[in-house]
Short mmCIF file of C-alpha atoms in Angstrom, two decimals:
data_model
loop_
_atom_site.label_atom_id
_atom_site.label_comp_id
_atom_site.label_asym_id
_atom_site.label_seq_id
_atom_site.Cartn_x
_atom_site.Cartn_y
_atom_site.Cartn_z
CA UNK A 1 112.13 106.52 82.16
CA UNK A 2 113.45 108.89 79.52
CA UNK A 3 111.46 111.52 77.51
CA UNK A 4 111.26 109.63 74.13
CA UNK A 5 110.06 105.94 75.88
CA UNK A 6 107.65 108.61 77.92
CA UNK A 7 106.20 109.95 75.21
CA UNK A 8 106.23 107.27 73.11
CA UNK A 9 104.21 105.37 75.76
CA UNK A 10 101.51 107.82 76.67
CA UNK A 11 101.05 108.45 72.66
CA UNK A 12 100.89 105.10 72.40
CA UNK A 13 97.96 104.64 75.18
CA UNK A 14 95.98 107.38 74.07
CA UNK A 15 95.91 107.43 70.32
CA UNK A 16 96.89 103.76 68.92
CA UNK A 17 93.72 102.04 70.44
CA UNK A 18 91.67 104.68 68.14
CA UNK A 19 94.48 104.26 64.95
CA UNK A 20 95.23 100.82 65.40
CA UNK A 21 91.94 99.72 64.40
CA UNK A 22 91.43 102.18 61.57
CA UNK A 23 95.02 101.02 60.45
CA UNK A 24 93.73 97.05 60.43
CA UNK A 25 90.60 98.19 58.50
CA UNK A 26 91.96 100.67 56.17
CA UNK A 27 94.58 97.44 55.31
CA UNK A 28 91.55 95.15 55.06
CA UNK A 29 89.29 97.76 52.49
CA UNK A 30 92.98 97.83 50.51
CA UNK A 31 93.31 94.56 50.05
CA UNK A 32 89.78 94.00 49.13
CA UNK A 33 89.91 96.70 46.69
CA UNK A 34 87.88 99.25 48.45
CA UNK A 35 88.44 102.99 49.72
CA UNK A 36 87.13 101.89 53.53
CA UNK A 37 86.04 104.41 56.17
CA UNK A 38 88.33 106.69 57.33
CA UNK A 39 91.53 106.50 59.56
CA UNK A 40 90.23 107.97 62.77
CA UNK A 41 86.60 106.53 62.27
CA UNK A 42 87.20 104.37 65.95
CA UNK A 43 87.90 108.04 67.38
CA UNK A 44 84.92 109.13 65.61
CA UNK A 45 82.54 106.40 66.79
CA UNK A 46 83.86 106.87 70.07
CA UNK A 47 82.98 110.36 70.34
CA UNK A 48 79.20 110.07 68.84
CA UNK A 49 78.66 107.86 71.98
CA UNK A 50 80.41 109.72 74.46
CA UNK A 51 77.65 112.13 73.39
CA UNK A 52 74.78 110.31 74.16
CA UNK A 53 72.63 108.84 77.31
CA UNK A 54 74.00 105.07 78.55
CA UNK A 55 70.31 102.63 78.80
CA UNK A 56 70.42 99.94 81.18
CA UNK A 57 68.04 97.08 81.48
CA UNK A 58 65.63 97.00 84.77
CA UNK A 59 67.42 93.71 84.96
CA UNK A 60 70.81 94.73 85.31
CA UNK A 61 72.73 95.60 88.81
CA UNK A 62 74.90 97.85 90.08
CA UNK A 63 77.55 95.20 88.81
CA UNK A 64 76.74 95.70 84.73
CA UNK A 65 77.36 99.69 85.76
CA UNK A 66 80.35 99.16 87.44
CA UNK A 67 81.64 96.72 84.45
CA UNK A 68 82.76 99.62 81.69
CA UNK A 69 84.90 101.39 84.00
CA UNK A 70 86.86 98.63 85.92
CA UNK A 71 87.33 97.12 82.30
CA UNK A 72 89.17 100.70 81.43
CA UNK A 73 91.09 101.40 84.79
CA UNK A 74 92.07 97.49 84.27
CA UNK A 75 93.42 97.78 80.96
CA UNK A 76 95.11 101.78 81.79
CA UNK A 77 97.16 100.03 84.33
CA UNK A 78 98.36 97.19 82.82
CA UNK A 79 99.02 99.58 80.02
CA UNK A 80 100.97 101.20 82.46
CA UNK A 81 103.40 98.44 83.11
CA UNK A 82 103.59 97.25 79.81
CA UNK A 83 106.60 98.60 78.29
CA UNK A 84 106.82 99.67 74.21
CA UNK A 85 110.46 99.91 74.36
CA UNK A 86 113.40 98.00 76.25
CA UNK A 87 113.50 99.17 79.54
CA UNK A 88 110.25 99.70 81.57
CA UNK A 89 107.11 100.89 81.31
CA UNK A 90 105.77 104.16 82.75
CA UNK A 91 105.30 102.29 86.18
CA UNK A 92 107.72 99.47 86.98
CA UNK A 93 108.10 97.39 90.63
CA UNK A 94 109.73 93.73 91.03
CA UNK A 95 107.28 91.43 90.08
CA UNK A 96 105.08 93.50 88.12
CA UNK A 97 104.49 91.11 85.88
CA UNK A 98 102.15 88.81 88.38
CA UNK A 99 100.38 92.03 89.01
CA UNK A 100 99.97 92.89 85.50
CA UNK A 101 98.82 89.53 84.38
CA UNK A 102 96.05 89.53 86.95
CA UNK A 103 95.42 93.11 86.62
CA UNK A 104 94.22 91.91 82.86
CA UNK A 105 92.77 88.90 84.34
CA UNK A 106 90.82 91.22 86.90
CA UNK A 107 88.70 93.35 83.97
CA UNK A 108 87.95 90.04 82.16
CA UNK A 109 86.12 88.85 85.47
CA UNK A 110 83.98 92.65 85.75
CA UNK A 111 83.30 92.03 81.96
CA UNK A 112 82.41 88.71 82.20
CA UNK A 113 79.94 89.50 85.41
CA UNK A 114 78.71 92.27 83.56
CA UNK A 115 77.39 90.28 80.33
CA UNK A 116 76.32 88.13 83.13
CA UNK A 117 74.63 90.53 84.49
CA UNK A 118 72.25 91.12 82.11
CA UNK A 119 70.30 88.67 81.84
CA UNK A 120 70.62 87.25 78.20
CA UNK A 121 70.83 83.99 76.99
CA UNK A 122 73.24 84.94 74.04
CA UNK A 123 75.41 87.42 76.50
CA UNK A 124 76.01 84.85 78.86
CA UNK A 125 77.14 81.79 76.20
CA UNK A 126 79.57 85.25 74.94
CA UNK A 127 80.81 84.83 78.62
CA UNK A 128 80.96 81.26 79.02
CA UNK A 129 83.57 81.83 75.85
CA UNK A 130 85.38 84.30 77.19
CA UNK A 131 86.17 82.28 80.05
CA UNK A 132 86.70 78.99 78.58
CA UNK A 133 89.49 80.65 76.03
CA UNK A 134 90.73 82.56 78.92
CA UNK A 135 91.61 79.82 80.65
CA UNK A 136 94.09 78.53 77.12
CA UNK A 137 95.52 81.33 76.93
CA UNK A 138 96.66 82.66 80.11
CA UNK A 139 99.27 79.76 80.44
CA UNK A 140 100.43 80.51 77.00
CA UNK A 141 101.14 84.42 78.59
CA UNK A 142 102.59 82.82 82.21
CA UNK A 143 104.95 80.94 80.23
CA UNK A 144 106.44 83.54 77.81
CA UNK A 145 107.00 86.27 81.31
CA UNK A 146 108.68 82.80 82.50
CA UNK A 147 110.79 82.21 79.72
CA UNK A 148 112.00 85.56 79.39
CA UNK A 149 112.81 85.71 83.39
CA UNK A 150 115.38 83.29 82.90
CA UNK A 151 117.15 85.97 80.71
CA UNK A 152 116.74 88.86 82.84
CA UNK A 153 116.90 87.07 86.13
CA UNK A 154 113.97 88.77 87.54
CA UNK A 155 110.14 88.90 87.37
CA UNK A 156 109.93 92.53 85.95
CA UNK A 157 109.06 94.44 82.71
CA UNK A 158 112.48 96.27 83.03
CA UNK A 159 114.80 92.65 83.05
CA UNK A 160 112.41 90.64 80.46
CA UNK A 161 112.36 92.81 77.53
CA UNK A 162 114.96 94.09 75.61
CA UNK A 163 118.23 93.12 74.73
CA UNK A 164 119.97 89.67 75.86
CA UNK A 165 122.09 88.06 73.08
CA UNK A 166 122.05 86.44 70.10
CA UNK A 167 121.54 83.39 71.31
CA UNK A 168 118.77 84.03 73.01
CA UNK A 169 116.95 85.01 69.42
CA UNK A 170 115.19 81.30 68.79
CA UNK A 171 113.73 81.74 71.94
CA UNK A 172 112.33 85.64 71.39
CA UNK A 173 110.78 84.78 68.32
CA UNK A 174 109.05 81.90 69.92
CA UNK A 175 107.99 84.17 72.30
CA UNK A 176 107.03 86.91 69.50
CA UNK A 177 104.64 83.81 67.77
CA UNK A 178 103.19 83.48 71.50
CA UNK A 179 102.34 87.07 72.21
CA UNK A 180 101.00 87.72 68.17
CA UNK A 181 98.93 84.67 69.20
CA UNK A 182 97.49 86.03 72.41
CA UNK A 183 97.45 89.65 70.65
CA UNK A 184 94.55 87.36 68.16
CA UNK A 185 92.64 85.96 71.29
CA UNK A 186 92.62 89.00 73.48
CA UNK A 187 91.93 91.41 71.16
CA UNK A 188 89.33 89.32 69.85
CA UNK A 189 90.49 89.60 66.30
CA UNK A 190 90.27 87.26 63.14
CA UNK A 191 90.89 84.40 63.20
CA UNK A 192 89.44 83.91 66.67
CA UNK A 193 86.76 86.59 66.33
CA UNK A 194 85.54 88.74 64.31
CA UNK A 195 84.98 92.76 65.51
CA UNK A 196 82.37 93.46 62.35
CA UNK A 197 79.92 90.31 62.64
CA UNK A 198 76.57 90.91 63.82
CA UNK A 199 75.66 86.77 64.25
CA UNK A 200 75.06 85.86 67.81
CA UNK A 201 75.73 82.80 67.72
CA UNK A 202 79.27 82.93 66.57
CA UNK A 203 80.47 86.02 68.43
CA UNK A 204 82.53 86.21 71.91
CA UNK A 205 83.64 89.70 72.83
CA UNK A 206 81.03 91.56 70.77
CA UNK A 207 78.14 89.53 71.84
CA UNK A 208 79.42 90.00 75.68
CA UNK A 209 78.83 93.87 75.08
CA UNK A 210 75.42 93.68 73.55
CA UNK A 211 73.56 95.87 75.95
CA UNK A 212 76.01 98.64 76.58
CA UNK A 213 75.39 101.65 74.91
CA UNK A 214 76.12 105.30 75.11
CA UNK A 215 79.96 106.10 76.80
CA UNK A 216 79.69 102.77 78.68
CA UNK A 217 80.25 101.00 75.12
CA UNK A 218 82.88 103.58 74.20
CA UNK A 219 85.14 102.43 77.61
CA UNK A 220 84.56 99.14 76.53
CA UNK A 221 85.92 99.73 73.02
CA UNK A 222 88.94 101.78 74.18
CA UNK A 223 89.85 99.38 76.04
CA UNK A 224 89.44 96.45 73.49
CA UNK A 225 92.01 98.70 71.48
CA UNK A 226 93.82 99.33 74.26
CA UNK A 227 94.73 95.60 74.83
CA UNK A 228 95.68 95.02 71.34
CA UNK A 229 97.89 98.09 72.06
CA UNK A 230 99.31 96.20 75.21
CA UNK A 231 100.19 93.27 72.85
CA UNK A 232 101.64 94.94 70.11
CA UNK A 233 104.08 96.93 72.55
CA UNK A 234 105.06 93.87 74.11
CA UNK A 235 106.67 92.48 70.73
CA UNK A 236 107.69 95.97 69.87
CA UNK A 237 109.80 95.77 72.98
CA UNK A 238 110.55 92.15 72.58
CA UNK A 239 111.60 92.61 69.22
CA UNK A 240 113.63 95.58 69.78
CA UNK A 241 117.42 94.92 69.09
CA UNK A 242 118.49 99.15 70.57
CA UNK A 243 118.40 99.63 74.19
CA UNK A 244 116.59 102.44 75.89
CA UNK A 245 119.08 103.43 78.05
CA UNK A 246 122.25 103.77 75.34
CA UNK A 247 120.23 105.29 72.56
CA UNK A 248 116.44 106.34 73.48
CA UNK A 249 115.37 108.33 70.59
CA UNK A 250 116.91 105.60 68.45
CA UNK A 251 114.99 102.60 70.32
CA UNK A 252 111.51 104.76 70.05
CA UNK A 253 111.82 104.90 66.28
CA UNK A 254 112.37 101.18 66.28
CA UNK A 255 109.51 100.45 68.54
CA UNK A 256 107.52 102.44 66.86
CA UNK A 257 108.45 100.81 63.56
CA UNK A 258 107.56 97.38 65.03
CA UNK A 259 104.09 98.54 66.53
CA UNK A 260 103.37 99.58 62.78
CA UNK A 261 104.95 96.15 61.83
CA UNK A 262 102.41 94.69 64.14
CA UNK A 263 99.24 96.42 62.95
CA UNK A 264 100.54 95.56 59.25
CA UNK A 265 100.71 91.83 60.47
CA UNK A 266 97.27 91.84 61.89
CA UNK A 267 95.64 93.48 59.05
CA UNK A 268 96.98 90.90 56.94
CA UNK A 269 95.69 88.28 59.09
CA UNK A 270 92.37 89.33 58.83
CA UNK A 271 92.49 89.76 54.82
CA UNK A 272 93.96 85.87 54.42
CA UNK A 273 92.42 83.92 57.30
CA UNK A 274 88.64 83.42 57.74
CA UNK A 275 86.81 83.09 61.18
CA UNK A 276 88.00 79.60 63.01
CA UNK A 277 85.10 77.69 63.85
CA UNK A 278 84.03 77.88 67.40
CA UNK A 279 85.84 74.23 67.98
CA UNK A 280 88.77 75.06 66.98
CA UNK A 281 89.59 78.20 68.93
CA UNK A 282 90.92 76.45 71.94
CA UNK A 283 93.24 74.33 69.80
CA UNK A 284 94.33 77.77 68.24
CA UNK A 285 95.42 79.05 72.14
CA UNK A 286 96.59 75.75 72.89
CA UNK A 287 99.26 76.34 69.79
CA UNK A 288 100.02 79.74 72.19
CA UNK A 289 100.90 78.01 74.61
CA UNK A 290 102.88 74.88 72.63
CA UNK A 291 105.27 77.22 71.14
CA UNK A 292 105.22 78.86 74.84
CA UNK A 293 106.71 75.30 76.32
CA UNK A 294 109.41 75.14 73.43
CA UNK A 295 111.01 78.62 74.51
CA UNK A 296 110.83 77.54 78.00
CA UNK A 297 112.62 74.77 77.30
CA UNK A 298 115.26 76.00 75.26
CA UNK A 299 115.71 79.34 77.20
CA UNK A 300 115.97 76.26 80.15
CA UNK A 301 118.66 74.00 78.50
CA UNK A 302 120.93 77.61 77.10
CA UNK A 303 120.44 78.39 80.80
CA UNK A 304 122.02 75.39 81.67
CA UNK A 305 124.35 75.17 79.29
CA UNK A 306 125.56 78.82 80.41
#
């Protein structure tokens, strides 16, 4: 991996799932016509809780403990994989895809026991979400790593993303709608959920965090940033016309371009669209994994054709 993709990619996992946020809600206060707290505020909050004491419930296990960090170590590795420009990631084996998909798959399941965990009537309907929408969307994500494995001819990071012809373009931005689409469930963002709400009854991710408190809420939040981080380098390096190995400082700038592209897009996402109602979320990763099926089957019949 060369120095610019390098540092692009450990800049990118340590700072953008603090900035990306305060980007999204800076472009939110704009657009309402307010000033808005300030850039790093995420960073901020993050460090007020770092410096306090964790509670836990007499009800809880050893599981709602172990929860925080296996959500974190989950999300740092599949970080890890996920390239931001064409190439590979900071770690890259054949097949790393499978292993990154379930490495995701794997912190949903210690966040899901550890809302569980708890106790709580309203934590455990946030889980029962989680896992139902889980279930939409995670076909939607198999299908785009398929689609793009035609093109590269193998199951890695390195062969799916980048380069690979104009005519496969129809097919990447069908992908790029896919992964924007998951970036909305995974993240937990508007229209699918809303980070700022403080209802119980309509939350997900927020309401499946309830009890944490202290640096245990902080992992969580990194890594809530940290996946929308995942997801916006994925279309950076999807989207990325320069490959990493004939220009590199060239292909960071345009990466880094599209990750800003990305946090623009999301920001004005939230400012449009309102909340979905709770009905009509799995319909809304069921479009995911629609669009998913059309680049499979184009990327199938090119294939073919070729």
């Amino acid at each position: 991996m060369t120095t610019p993709a390098l540092v692009l990619h450990l800049l990118g996992i340590l700072l953008l799932p603090f900035l990306a946020p305060g980007l999204i809600n800076r472009i939110k206060a704009w657009w309402g016509g307010r000033r808005g707290a300030p850039l790093l505020q995420p960073l901020f909050d993050a460090r007020r809780l770092i410096g306090k004491q964790s509670v836990y419930s007499q009800t809880t296990t050893a599981v709602f403990r172990l929860g925080p960090p296996v959500v974190v170590a989950t999300s740092l590795a599949a970080a890890l994989l996920a390239p931001m420009t064409p190439g590979t990631g900071v770690l890259s084996f054949s097949n790393d895809v499978v292993f990154f998909a379930y490495t995701l798959g794997l912190g949903r399941l210690f966040l899901t026991l550890a809302a569980l965990d708890t106790g709580s009537a309203f934590e455990g309907m946030g889980a029962a979400r989680e896992a139902t929408f889980s279930v939409f969307a995670e076909p939607a994500l198999f299908l785009v790593l398929g689609t793009l494995a035609l093109f590269g001819g193998q199951a890695a990071f390195a062969d799916l993303m980048g380069p690979h012809g104009w005519q496969t373009v129809p097919v990447k931005l069908l992908c790029a709608a896919v992964l924007l689409l998951l970036l909305l469930i995974e993240a937990a963002r508007i229209p699918v959920d809303d980070p700022t709400t403080h209802l119980e009854l309509t939350m997900i991710h927020e309401v499946m965090i309830l009890d944490h408190s202290g640096p245990d809420l902080a992992m969580l939040q990194y890594a809530a940033g940290l996946k929308m981080t995942i997801y916006m380098g994925l279309l950076a390096a999807l989207l990325n016309p320069v490959l990493l190995a004939d220009q590199p400082w060239w292909s960071a700038v345009v990466s880094t371009t599209l990750i800003g592209g990305a946090i623009l897009a999301v920001g004005l996402i939230e400012s449009l669209l309102a909340r979905l109602r709770m009905r009509l979320i799995p319909q809304f990763a069921l479009a995911a994994s629609a669009f998913g099926v059309v680049a499979l089957l184009i990327a199938v019949t090119q294939s073919q054709q070729g």
